[in-house]
Coordinates of N, CA and C in Angstrom, one line a residue:
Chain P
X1 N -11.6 -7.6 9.6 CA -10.2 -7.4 9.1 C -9.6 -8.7 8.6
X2 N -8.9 -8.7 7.4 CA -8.3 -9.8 6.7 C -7.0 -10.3 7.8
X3 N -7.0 -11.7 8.4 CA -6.4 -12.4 8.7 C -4.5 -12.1 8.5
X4 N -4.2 -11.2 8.6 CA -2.8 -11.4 8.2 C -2.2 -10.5 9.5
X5 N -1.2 -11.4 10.0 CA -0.6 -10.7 11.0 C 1.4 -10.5 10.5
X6 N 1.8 -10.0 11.9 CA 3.5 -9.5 11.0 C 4.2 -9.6 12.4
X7 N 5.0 -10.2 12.7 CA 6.0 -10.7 13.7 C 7.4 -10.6 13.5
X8 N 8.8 -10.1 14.5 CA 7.7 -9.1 15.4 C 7.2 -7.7 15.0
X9 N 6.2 -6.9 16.2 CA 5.7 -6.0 15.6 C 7.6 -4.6 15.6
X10 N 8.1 -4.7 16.9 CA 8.9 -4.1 16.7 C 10.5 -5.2 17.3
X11 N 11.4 -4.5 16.3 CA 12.7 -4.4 16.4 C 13.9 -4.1 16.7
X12 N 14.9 -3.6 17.8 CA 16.2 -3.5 17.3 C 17.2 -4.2 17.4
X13 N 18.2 -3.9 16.1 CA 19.0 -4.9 16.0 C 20.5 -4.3 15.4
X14 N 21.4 -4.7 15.3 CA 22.8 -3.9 15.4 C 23.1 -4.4 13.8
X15 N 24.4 -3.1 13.3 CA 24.3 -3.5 11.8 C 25.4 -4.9 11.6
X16 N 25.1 -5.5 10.5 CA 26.0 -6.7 10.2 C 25.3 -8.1 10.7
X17 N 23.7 -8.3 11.8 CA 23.0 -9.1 12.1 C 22.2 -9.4 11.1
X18 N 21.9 -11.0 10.8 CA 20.7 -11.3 10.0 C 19.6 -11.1 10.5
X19 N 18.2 -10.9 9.8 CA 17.1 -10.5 10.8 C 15.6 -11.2 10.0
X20 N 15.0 -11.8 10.6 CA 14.0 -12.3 9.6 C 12.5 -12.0 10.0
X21 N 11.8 -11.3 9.3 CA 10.6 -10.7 9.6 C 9.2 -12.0 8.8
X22 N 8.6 -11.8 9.8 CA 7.7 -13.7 9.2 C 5.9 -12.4 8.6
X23 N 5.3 -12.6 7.9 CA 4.0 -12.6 7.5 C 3.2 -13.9 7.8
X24 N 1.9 -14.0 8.1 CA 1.4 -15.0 8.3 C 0.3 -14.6 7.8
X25 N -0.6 -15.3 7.3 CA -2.0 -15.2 6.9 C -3.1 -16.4 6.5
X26 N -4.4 -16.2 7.3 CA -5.3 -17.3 7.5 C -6.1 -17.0 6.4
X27 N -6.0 -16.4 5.3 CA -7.0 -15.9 4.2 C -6.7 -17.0 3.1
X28 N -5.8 -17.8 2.9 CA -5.8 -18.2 1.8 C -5.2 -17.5 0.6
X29 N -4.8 -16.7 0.4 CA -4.7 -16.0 -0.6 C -2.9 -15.7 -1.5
X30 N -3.4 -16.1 -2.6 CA -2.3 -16.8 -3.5 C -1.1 -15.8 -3.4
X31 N -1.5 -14.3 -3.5 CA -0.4 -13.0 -3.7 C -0.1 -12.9 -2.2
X32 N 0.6 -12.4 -2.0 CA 1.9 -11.9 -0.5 C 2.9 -10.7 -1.0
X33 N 3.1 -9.5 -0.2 CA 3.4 -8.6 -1.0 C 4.5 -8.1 0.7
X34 N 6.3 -7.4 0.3 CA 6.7 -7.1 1.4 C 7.1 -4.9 0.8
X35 N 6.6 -4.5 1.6 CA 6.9 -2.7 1.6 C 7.8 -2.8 2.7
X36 N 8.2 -2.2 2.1 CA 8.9 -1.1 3.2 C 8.5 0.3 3.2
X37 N 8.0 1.1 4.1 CA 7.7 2.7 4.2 C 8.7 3.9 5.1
X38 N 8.9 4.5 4.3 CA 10.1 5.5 5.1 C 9.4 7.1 4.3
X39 N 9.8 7.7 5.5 CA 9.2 9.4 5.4 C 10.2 9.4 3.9
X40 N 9.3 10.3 2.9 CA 9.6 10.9 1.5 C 9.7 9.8 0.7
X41 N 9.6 8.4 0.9 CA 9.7 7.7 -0.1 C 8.4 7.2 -0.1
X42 N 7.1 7.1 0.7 CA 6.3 6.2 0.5 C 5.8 4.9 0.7
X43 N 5.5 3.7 -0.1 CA 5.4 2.7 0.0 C 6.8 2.2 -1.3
X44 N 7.5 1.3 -1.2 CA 7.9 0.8 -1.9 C 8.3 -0.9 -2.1
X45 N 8.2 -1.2 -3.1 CA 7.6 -2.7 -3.2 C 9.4 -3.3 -2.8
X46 N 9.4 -4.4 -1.8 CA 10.7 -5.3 -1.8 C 10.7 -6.5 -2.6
X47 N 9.6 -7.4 -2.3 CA 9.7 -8.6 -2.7 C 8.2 -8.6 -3.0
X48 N 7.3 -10.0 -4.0 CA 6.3 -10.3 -3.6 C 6.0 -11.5 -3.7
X49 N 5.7 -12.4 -3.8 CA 5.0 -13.7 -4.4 C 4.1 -13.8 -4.6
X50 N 3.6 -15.4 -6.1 CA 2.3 -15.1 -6.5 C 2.2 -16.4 -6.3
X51 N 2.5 -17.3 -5.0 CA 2.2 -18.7 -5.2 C 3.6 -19.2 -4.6
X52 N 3.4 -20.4 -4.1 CA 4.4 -21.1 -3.3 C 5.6 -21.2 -4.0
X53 N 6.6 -21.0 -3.4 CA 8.2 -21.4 -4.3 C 8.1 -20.0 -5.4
X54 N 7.2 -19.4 -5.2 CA 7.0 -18.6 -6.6 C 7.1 -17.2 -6.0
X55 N 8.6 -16.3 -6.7 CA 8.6 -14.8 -6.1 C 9.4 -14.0 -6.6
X56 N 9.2 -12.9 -6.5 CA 9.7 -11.7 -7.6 C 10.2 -10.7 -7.0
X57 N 11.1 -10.1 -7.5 CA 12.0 -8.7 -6.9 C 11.2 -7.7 -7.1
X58 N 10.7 -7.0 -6.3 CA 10.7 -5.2 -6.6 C 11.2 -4.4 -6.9
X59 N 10.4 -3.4 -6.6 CA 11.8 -1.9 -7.0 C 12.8 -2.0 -6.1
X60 N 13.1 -2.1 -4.7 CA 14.3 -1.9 -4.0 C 14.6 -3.9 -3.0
X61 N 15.3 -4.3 -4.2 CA 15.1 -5.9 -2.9 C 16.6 -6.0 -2.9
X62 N 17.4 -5.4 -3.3 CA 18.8 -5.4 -2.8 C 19.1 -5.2 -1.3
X63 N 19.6 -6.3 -0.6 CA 19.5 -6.8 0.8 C 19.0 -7.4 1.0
X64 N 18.1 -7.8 0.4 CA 16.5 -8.7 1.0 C 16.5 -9.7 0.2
X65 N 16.4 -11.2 1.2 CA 15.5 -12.2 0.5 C 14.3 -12.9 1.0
X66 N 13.9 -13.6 -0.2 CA 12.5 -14.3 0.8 C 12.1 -15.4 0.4
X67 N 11.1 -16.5 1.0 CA 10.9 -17.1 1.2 C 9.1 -17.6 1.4
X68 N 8.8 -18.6 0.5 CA 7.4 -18.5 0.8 C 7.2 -19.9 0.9
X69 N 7.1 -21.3 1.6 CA 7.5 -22.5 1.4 C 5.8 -23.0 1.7
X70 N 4.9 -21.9 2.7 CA 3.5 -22.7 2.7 C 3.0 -21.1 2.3
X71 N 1.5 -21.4 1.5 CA 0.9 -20.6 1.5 C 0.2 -19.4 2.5
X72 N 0.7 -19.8 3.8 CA 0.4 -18.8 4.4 C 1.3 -18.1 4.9
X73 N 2.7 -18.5 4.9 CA 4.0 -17.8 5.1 C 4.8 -16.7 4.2
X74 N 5.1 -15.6 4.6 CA 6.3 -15.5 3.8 C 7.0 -14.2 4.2
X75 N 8.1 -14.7 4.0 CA 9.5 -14.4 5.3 C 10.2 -13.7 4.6
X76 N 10.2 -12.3 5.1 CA 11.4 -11.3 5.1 C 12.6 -11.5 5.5
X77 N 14.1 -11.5 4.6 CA 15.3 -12.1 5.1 C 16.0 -10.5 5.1
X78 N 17.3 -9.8 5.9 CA 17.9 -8.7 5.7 C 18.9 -9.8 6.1
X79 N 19.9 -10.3 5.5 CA 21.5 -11.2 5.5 C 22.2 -10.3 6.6
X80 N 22.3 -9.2 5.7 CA 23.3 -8.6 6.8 C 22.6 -7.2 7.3
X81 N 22.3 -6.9 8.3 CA 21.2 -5.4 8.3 C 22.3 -4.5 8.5
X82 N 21.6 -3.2 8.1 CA 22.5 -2.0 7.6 C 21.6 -1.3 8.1
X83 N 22.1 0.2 8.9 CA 21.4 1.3 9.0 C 20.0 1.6 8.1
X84 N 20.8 1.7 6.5 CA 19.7 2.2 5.8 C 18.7 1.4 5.6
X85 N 18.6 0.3 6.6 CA 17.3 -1.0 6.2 C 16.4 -0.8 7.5
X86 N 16.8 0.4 7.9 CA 15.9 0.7 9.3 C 14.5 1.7 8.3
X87 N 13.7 0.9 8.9 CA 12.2 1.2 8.5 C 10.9 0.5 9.1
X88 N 9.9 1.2 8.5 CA 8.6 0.3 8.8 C 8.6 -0.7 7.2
X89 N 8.2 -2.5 8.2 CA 7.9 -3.2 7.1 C 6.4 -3.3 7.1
X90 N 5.8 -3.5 5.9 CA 4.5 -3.5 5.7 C 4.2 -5.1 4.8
X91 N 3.6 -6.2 5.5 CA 3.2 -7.5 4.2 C 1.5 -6.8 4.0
X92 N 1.5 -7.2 2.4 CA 0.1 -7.1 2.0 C 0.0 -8.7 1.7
X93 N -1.6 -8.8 1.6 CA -2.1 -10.2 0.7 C -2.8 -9.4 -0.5
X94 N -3.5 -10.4 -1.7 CA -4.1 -10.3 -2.3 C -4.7 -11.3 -2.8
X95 N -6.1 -11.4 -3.1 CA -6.7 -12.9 -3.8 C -6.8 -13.1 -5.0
X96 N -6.7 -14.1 -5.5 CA -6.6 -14.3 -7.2 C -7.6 -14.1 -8.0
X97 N -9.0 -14.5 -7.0 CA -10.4 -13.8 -7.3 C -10.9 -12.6 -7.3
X98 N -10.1 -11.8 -6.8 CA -10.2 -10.3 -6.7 C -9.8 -9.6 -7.6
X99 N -10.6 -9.6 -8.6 CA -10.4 -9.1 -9.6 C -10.0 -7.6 -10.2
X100 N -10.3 -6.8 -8.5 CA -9.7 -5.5 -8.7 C -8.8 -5.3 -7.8
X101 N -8.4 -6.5 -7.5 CA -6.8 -6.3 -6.8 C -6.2 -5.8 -5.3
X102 N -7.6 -5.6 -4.8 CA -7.6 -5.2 -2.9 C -6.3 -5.8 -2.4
X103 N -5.8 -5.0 -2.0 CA -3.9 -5.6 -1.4 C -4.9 -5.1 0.5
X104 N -4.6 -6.2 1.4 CA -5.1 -5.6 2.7 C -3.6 -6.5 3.2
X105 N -3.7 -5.3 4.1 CA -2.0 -5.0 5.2 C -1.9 -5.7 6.2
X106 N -0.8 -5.7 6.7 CA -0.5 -6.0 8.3 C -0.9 -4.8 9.2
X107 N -0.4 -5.4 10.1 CA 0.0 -4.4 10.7 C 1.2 -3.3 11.2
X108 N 2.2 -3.6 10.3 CA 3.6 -3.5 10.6 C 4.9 -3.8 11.3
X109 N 5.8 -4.2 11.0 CA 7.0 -4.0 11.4 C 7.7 -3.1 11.9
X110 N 8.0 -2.4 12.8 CA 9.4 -1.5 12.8 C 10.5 -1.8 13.6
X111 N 11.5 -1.9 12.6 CA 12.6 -2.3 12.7 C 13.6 -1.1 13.1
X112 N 14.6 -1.2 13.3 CA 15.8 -0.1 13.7 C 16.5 -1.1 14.2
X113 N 17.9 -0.3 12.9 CA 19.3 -1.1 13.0 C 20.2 0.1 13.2
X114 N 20.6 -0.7 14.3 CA 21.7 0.4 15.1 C 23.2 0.5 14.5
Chain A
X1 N 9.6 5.4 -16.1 CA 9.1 4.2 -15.9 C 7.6 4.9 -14.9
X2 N 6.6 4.0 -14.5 CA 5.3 4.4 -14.4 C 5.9 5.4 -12.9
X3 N 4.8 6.2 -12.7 CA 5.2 7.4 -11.6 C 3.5 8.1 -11.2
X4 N 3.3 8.1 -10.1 CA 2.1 8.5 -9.6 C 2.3 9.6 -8.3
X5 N 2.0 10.7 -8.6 CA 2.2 11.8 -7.9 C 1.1 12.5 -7.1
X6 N 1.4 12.9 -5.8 CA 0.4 13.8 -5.6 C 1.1 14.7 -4.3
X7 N 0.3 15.8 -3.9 CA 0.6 16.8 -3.2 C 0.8 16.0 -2.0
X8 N 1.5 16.5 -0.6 CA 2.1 16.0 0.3 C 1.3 16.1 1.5
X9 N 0.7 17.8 1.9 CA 0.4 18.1 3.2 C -1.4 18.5 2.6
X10 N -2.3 18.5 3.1 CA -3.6 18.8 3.3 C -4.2 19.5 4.6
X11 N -4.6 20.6 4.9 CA -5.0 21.2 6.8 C -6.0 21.7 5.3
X12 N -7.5 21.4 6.3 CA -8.6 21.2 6.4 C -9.6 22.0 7.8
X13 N -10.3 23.0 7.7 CA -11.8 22.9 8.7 C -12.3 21.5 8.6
X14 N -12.7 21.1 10.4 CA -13.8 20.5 10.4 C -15.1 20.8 9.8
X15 N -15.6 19.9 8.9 CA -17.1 20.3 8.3 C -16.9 20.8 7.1
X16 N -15.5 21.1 6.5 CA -15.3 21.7 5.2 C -15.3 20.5 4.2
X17 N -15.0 20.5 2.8 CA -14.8 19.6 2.5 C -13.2 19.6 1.6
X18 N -12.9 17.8 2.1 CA -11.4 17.9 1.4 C -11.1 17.1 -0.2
X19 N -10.4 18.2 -0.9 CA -10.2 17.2 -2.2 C -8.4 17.4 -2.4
X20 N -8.2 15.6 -2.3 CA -7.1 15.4 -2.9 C -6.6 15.0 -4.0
X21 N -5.4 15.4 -4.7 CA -5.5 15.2 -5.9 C -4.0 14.3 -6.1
X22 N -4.4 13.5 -7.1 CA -3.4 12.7 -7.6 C -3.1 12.5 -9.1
X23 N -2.0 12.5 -9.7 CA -1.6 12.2 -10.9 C -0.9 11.0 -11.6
X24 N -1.2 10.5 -12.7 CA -0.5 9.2 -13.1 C -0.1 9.1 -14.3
X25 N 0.7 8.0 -14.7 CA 1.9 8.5 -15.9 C 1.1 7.3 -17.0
X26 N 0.9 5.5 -16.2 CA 0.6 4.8 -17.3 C -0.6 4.6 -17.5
X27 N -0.8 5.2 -18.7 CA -2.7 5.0 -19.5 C -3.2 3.7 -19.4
X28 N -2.2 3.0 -19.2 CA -3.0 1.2 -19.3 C -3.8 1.0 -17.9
X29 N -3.6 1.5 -17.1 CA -3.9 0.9 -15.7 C -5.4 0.9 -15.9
X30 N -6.3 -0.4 -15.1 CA -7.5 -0.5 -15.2 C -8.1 0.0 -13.8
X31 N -7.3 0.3 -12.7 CA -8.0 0.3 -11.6 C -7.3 0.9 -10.7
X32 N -8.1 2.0 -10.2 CA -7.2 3.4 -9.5 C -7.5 2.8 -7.9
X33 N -6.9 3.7 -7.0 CA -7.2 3.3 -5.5 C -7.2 4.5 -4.9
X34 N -7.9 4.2 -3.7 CA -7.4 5.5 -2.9 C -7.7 4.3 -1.2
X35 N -6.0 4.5 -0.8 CA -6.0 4.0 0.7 C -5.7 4.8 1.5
X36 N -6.0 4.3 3.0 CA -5.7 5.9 3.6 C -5.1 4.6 5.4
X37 N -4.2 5.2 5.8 CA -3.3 5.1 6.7 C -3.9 5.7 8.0
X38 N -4.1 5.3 9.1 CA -4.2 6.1 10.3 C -2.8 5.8 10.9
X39 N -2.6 6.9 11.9 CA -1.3 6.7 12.6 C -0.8 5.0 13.1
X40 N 0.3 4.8 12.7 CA 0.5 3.6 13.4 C 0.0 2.0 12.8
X41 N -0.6 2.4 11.9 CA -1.5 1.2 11.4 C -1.0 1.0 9.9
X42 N -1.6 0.2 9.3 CA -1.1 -0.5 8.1 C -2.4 0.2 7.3
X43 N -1.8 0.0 6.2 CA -2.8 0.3 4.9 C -4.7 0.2 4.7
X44 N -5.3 0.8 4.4 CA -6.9 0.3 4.1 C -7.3 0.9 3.0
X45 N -7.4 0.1 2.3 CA -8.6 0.2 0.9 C -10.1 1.1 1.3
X46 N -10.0 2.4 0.5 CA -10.7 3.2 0.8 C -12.3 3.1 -0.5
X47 N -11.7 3.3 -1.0 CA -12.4 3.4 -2.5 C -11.9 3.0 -3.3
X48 N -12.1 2.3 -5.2 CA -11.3 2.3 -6.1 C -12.1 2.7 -7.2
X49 N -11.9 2.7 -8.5 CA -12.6 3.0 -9.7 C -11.9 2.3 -10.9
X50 N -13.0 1.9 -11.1 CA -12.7 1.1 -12.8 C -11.9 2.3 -13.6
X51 N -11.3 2.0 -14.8 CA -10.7 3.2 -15.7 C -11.9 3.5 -17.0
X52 N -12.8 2.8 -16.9 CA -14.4 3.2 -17.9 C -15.2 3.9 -17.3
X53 N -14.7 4.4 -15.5 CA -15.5 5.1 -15.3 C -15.4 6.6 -15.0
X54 N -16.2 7.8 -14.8 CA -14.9 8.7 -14.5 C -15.6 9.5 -13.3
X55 N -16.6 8.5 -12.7 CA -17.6 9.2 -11.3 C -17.7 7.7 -10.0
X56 N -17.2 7.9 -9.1 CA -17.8 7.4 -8.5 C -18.1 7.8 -7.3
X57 N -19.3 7.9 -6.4 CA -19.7 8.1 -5.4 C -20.0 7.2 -4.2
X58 N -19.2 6.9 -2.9 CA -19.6 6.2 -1.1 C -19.9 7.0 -0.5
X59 N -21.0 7.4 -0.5 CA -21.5 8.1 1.1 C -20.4 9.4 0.8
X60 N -19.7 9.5 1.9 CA -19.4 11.1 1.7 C -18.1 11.0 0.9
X61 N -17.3 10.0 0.5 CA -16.3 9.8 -0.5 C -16.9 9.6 -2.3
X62 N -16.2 10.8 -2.8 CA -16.4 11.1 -4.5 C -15.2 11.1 -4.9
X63 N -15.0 10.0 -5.9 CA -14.0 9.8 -6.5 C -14.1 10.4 -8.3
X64 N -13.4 11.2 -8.8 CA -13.5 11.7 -9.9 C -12.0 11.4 -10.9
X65 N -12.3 10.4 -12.0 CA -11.5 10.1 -13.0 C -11.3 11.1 -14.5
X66 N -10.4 11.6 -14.4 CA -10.1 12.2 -16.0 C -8.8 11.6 -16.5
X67 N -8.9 10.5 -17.5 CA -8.4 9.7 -18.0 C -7.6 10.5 -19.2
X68 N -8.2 11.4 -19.8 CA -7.6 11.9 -21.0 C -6.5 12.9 -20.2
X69 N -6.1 13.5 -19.1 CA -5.5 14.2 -18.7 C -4.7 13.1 -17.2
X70 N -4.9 11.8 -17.0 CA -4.7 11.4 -15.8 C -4.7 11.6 -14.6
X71 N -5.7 12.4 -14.4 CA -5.9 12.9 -12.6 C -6.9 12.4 -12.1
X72 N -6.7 12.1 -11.2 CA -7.5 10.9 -10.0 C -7.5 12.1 -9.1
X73 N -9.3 12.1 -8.8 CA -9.2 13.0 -7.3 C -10.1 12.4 -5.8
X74 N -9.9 12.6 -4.6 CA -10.5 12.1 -3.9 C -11.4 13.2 -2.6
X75 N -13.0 13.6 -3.1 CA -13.8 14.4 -2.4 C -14.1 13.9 -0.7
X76 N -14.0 14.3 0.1 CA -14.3 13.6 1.3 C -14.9 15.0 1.7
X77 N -16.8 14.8 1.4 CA -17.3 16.1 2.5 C -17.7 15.5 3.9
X78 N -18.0 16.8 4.0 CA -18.1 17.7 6.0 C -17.0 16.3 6.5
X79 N -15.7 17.3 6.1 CA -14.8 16.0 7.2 C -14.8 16.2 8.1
X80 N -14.2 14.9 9.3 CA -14.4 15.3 10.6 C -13.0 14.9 10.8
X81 N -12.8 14.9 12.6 CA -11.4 14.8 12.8 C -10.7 13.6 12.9
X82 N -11.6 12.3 12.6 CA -11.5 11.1 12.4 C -11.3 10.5 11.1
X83 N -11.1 11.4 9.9 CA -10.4 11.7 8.7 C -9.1 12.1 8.6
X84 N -8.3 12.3 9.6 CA -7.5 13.1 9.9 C -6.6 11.1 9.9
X85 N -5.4 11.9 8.8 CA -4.7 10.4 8.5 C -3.9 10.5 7.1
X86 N -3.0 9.3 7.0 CA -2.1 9.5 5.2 C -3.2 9.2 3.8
X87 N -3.4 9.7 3.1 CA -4.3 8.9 2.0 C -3.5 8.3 0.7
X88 N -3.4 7.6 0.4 CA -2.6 6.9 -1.3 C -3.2 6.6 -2.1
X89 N -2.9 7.4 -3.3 CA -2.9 7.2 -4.4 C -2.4 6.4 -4.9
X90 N -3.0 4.8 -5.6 CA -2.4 3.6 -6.0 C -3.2 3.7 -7.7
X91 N -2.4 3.1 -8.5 CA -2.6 2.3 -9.7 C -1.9 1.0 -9.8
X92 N -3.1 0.0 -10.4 CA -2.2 -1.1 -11.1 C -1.4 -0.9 -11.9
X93 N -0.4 -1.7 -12.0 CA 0.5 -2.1 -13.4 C 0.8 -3.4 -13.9
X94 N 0.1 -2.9 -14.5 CA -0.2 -3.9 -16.1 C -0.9 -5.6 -15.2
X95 N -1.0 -6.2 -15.6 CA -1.2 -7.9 -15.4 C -0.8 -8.7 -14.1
X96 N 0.6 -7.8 -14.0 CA 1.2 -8.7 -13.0 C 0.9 -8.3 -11.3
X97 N -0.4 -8.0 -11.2 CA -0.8 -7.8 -9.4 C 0.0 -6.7 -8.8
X98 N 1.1 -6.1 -9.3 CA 1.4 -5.1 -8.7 C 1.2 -3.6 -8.7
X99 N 1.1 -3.1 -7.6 CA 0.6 -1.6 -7.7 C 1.7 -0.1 -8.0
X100 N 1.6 0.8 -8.3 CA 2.3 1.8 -8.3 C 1.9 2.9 -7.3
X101 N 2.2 3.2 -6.3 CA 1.9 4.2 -4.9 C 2.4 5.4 -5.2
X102 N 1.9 6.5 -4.7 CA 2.3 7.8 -4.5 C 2.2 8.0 -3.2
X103 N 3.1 9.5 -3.1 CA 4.1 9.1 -1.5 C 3.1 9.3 -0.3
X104 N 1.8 9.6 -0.7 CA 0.7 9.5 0.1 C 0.6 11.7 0.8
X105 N -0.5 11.9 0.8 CA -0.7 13.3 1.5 C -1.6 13.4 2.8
X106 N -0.5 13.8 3.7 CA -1.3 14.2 4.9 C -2.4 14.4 4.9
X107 N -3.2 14.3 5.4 CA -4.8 15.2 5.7 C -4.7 15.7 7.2
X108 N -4.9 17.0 7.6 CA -5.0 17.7 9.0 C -6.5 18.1 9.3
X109 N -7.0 17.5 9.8 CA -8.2 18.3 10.4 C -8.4 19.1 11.6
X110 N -8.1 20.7 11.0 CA -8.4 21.5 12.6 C -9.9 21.8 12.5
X111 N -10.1 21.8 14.4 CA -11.6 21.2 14.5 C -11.7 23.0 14.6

């Protein structure tokens, strides 16, 4: 199993609280990727980075910010948590040598905001 | 904007064999996926296929590409009940390392 763990595994927390979900990973590896999964939506991308100080919005990163300051970090922010931010979080990695792009997972988050 | 679909629910015989099917919108993508979820757990790279190719075969996973029509399909024979889990259909998009997911399809295996 690829080296990436996701702290903590579960959550709850009341709405209007900041909440910061950490990824950690011993692989080295340049990409970091944050999902969120909820029944009928899927996986959907929040944030990702492709390198330190270096990161990009996804399809839904409204509420969310993040943070990647060492390469093996990178930190899920919800400012202010809201009901609809209750979900499973999912971090992927990916290597820059991997030329077909293997995204391997945590093992998840679940959160619930009350 | 790119969109990757596939059917939701799958109930399956033990020892039958299951094919899932997925659809995709951008012709550019070079590399299809298929990951599959067990309860409670995070994602796993199951198989993937180049877009030059339109066969590939692991042991009892057969992946079949039709690029002129965009359907990605995923053969898993004599399943057992240890198949029994979400499977996703992923494409790249474009350059920038990110994937396109579909909402993933149950697989049920009654024994």
């Amino acid at each position: 199993d690829a080296g990436i763990t996701q702290s903590p595994r579960h959550k709850v927390t009341e709405t209007g609280t900041p909440v910061t979900l950490r990824c950690h990973q011993t692989e080295n590896h340049r990409y970091m990727y944050w999902y969120r999964q909820d029944p009928g939506h899927g996986l959907r991308l929040i944030h990702y980075s492709y390198g330190v100080k270096d990161t990009d919005k996804g399809e839904v990163s409204d509420g969310y910010s993040v943070s990647r300051s060492k390469t093996e970090d990178f930190l899920l922010t919800l400012e202010s948590a809201t009901s609809s931010q209750t979900s499973v979080y999912f971090c992927a990695i990916s290597a820059e040598e991997n030329s077909y792009n293997e995204q391997f997972f945590g093992p998840g988050t679940r959160l619930t905001v009350l | 904007g790119e969109d990757v679909e596939q059917s939701l629910f799958l109930s399956v015989r033990e020892g039958d064999s299951s094919v899932i099917n997925c659809t995709y919108t951008d012709s550019s993508s070079t590399y299809l996926y298929w990951y599959k979820q067990e309860p409670g757990a995070g994602l796993q790279l199951l198989t993937y296929i180049f877009s030059n190719m339109d066969m590939k075969q692991d042991q009892r996973l057969t992946v079949l590409l039709n690029k002129k029509d965009k359907h990605l399909s995923l053969r898993i024979a004599d399943t057992q009940t240890g198949d029994s889990a979400i499977y996703f259909c992923a494409v790249n998009a474009g350059n920038n390392r990110k994937l396109i997911w579909g909402l993933g399809t149950s697989l049920a295996v009654n024994p």
